[in-house]
Amino acid sequence: MAMDKINGSPLLRQGLLDRFRGSERGSTHLGAPDSTNQPAKKPADKADISDAAHRLVDLRAAVEAGRAALAQVPDVRPEKVAAARERLATGFYQSAEVRQAVAERVGSVIESLDSL
């Protein structure tokens, strides 16, 4: 009596059972391919990463490095606060030259935002 059914389903390929048993007709290794009963293997998938993706990776690394460097700088620099207080007290920021410089810088920022 030959066993040709497992759980009511017929064995579709005798090579599977042979490999499991380690017989001479099949391979002794379960994962080894059986060239007589297996279709030709498809080539492995291949992924190419574009130059733009490489640039984005480099940009992300630069941003992370910048964040790490910025984390080392204190939020408040007492010497800058003291200098600003002194300039406020002396009326430095009320001069026409300072107002003109601030207006020019704000204008250049607005122009650069328009080009985005």
mmCIF file of C-alpha atoms in Angstrom:
data_model
loop_
_atom_site.group_PDB
_atom_site.id
_atom_site.type_symbol
_atom_site.label_atom_id
_atom_site.label_comp_id
_atom_site.label_asym_id
_atom_site.label_seq_id
_atom_site.Cartn_x
_atom_site.Cartn_y
_atom_site.Cartn_z
ATOM 1 C CA MET A 1 0.000 0.000 0.000
ATOM 2 C CA ALA A 2 1.548 3.296 -1.111
ATOM 3 C CA MET A 3 0.865 6.559 0.616
ATOM 4 C CA ASP A 4 -0.041 9.145 -1.994
ATOM 5 C CA LYS A 5 -2.316 11.447 -0.015
ATOM 6 C CA ILE A 6 -1.652 13.815 2.882
ATOM 7 C CA ASN A 7 -4.719 15.187 4.666
ATOM 8 C CA GLY A 8 -6.879 14.171 1.716
ATOM 9 C CA SER A 9 -4.816 16.076 -0.883
ATOM 10 C CA PRO A 10 -2.838 14.146 -3.482
ATOM 11 C CA LEU A 11 0.872 14.798 -3.637
ATOM 12 C CA LEU A 12 1.325 16.863 -6.750
ATOM 13 C CA ARG A 13 5.039 16.302 -7.025
ATOM 14 C CA GLN A 14 6.806 13.147 -5.953
ATOM 15 C CA GLY A 15 10.047 15.139 -5.605
ATOM 16 C CA LEU A 16 8.794 16.844 -2.448
ATOM 17 C CA LEU A 17 8.228 13.552 -0.682
ATOM 18 C CA ASP A 18 11.557 12.230 -1.960
ATOM 19 C CA ARG A 19 13.458 15.226 -0.614
ATOM 20 C CA PHE A 20 11.711 14.913 2.723
ATOM 21 C CA ARG A 21 12.660 11.243 2.974
ATOM 22 C CA GLY A 22 16.193 11.927 1.764
ATOM 23 C CA SER A 23 15.880 9.321 -0.949
ATOM 24 C CA GLU A 24 18.277 8.910 -3.839
ATOM 25 C CA ARG A 25 15.808 10.411 -6.300
ATOM 26 C CA GLY A 26 15.679 13.710 -4.399
ATOM 27 C CA SER A 27 18.166 15.825 -2.538
ATOM 28 C CA THR A 28 19.038 15.098 1.090
ATOM 29 C CA HIS A 29 18.751 18.788 1.930
ATOM 30 C CA LEU A 30 15.203 20.132 2.276
ATOM 31 C CA GLY A 31 15.999 23.539 0.799
ATOM 32 C CA ALA A 32 17.958 22.207 -2.182
ATOM 33 C CA PRO A 33 16.339 22.768 -5.560
ATOM 34 C CA ASP A 34 14.997 19.820 -7.496
ATOM 35 C CA SER A 35 15.856 20.634 -11.095
ATOM 36 C CA THR A 36 13.441 18.074 -12.547
ATOM 37 C CA ASN A 37 10.266 19.376 -10.936
ATOM 38 C CA GLN A 38 10.941 23.070 -10.383
ATOM 39 C CA PRO A 39 10.350 25.892 -12.844
ATOM 40 C CA ALA A 40 13.271 28.086 -13.842
ATOM 41 C CA LYS A 41 14.175 30.603 -11.159
ATOM 42 C CA LYS A 42 13.399 34.232 -11.784
ATOM 43 C CA PRO A 43 16.270 36.669 -11.403
ATOM 44 C CA ALA A 44 16.428 38.436 -8.055
ATOM 45 C CA ASP A 45 14.838 41.858 -7.736
ATOM 46 C CA LYS A 46 17.160 44.809 -8.064
ATOM 47 C CA ALA A 47 16.691 48.321 -6.719
ATOM 48 C CA ASP A 48 18.591 51.326 -8.012
ATOM 49 C CA ILE A 49 18.853 54.459 -5.898
ATOM 50 C CA SER A 50 18.757 57.664 -7.901
ATOM 51 C CA ASP A 51 21.251 60.496 -7.650
ATOM 52 C CA ALA A 52 18.516 62.700 -6.205
ATOM 53 C CA ALA A 53 17.945 60.171 -3.422
ATOM 54 C CA HIS A 54 21.668 60.123 -2.660
ATOM 55 C CA ARG A 55 21.653 63.929 -2.496
ATOM 56 C CA LEU A 56 18.687 63.828 -0.132
ATOM 57 C CA VAL A 57 20.525 61.408 2.133
ATOM 58 C CA ASP A 58 23.537 63.732 2.167
ATOM 59 C CA LEU A 59 21.287 66.714 2.850
ATOM 60 C CA ARG A 60 19.587 64.910 5.702
ATOM 61 C CA ALA A 61 22.981 64.074 7.223
ATOM 62 C CA ALA A 62 24.003 67.736 6.954
ATOM 63 C CA VAL A 63 20.766 68.859 8.611
ATOM 64 C CA GLU A 64 21.256 66.385 11.437
ATOM 65 C CA ALA A 65 24.849 67.561 11.908
ATOM 66 C CA GLY A 66 23.610 71.157 12.011
ATOM 67 C CA ARG A 67 20.991 70.275 14.591
ATOM 68 C CA ALA A 68 23.587 68.539 16.724
ATOM 69 C CA ALA A 69 25.882 71.577 16.519
ATOM 70 C CA LEU A 70 23.002 73.915 17.327
ATOM 71 C CA ALA A 71 22.105 71.820 20.360
ATOM 72 C CA GLN A 72 25.565 72.616 21.757
ATOM 73 C CA VAL A 73 24.949 76.378 21.620
ATOM 74 C CA PRO A 74 23.170 77.790 24.667
ATOM 75 C CA ASP A 75 19.717 79.276 24.078
ATOM 76 C CA VAL A 76 20.566 82.557 25.800
ATOM 77 C CA ARG A 77 23.985 84.157 25.550
ATOM 78 C CA PRO A 78 24.329 86.572 28.463
ATOM 79 C CA GLU A 79 26.935 88.745 26.706
ATOM 80 C CA LYS A 80 24.574 89.360 23.768
ATOM 81 C CA VAL A 81 21.689 90.193 26.114
ATOM 82 C CA ALA A 82 23.863 92.683 28.013
ATOM 83 C CA ALA A 83 24.992 94.351 24.766
ATOM 84 C CA ALA A 84 21.396 94.652 23.502
ATOM 85 C CA ARG A 85 20.250 96.174 26.798
ATOM 86 C CA GLU A 86 23.038 98.717 26.656
ATOM 87 C CA ARG A 87 22.168 99.673 23.059
ATOM 88 C CA LEU A 88 18.497 100.054 23.981
ATOM 89 C CA ALA A 89 19.403 102.275 26.923
ATOM 90 C CA THR A 90 21.601 104.530 24.776
ATOM 91 C CA GLY A 91 19.016 104.832 21.960
ATOM 92 C CA PHE A 92 21.209 103.079 19.364
ATOM 93 C CA TYR A 93 18.238 101.332 17.720
ATOM 94 C CA GLN A 94 16.381 104.642 17.247
ATOM 95 C CA SER A 95 18.904 105.999 14.725
ATOM 96 C CA ALA A 96 17.999 106.366 11.035
ATOM 97 C CA GLU A 97 20.936 104.171 9.976
ATOM 98 C CA VAL A 98 19.751 101.234 12.065
ATOM 99 C CA ARG A 99 16.187 101.601 10.824
ATOM 100 C CA GLN A 100 17.430 101.630 7.216
ATOM 101 C CA ALA A 101 19.573 98.520 7.776
ATOM 102 C CA VAL A 102 16.649 96.657 9.358
ATOM 103 C CA ALA A 103 14.324 97.650 6.507
ATOM 104 C CA GLU A 104 16.833 96.424 3.890
ATOM 105 C CA ARG A 105 17.285 93.076 5.635
ATOM 106 C CA VAL A 106 13.547 92.540 6.013
ATOM 107 C CA GLY A 107 13.093 93.422 2.336
ATOM 108 C CA SER A 108 15.712 90.895 1.226
ATOM 109 C CA VAL A 109 14.067 88.187 3.324
ATOM 110 C CA ILE A 110 10.688 88.919 1.751
ATOM 111 C CA GLU A 111 12.210 88.826 -1.755
ATOM 112 C CA SER A 112 13.853 85.473 -1.073
ATOM 113 C CA LEU A 113 10.526 84.080 0.154
ATOM 114 C CA ASP A 114 8.833 85.212 -3.061
ATOM 115 C CA SER A 115 11.291 83.177 -5.138
ATOM 116 C CA LEU A 116 10.358 79.934 -3.365
#
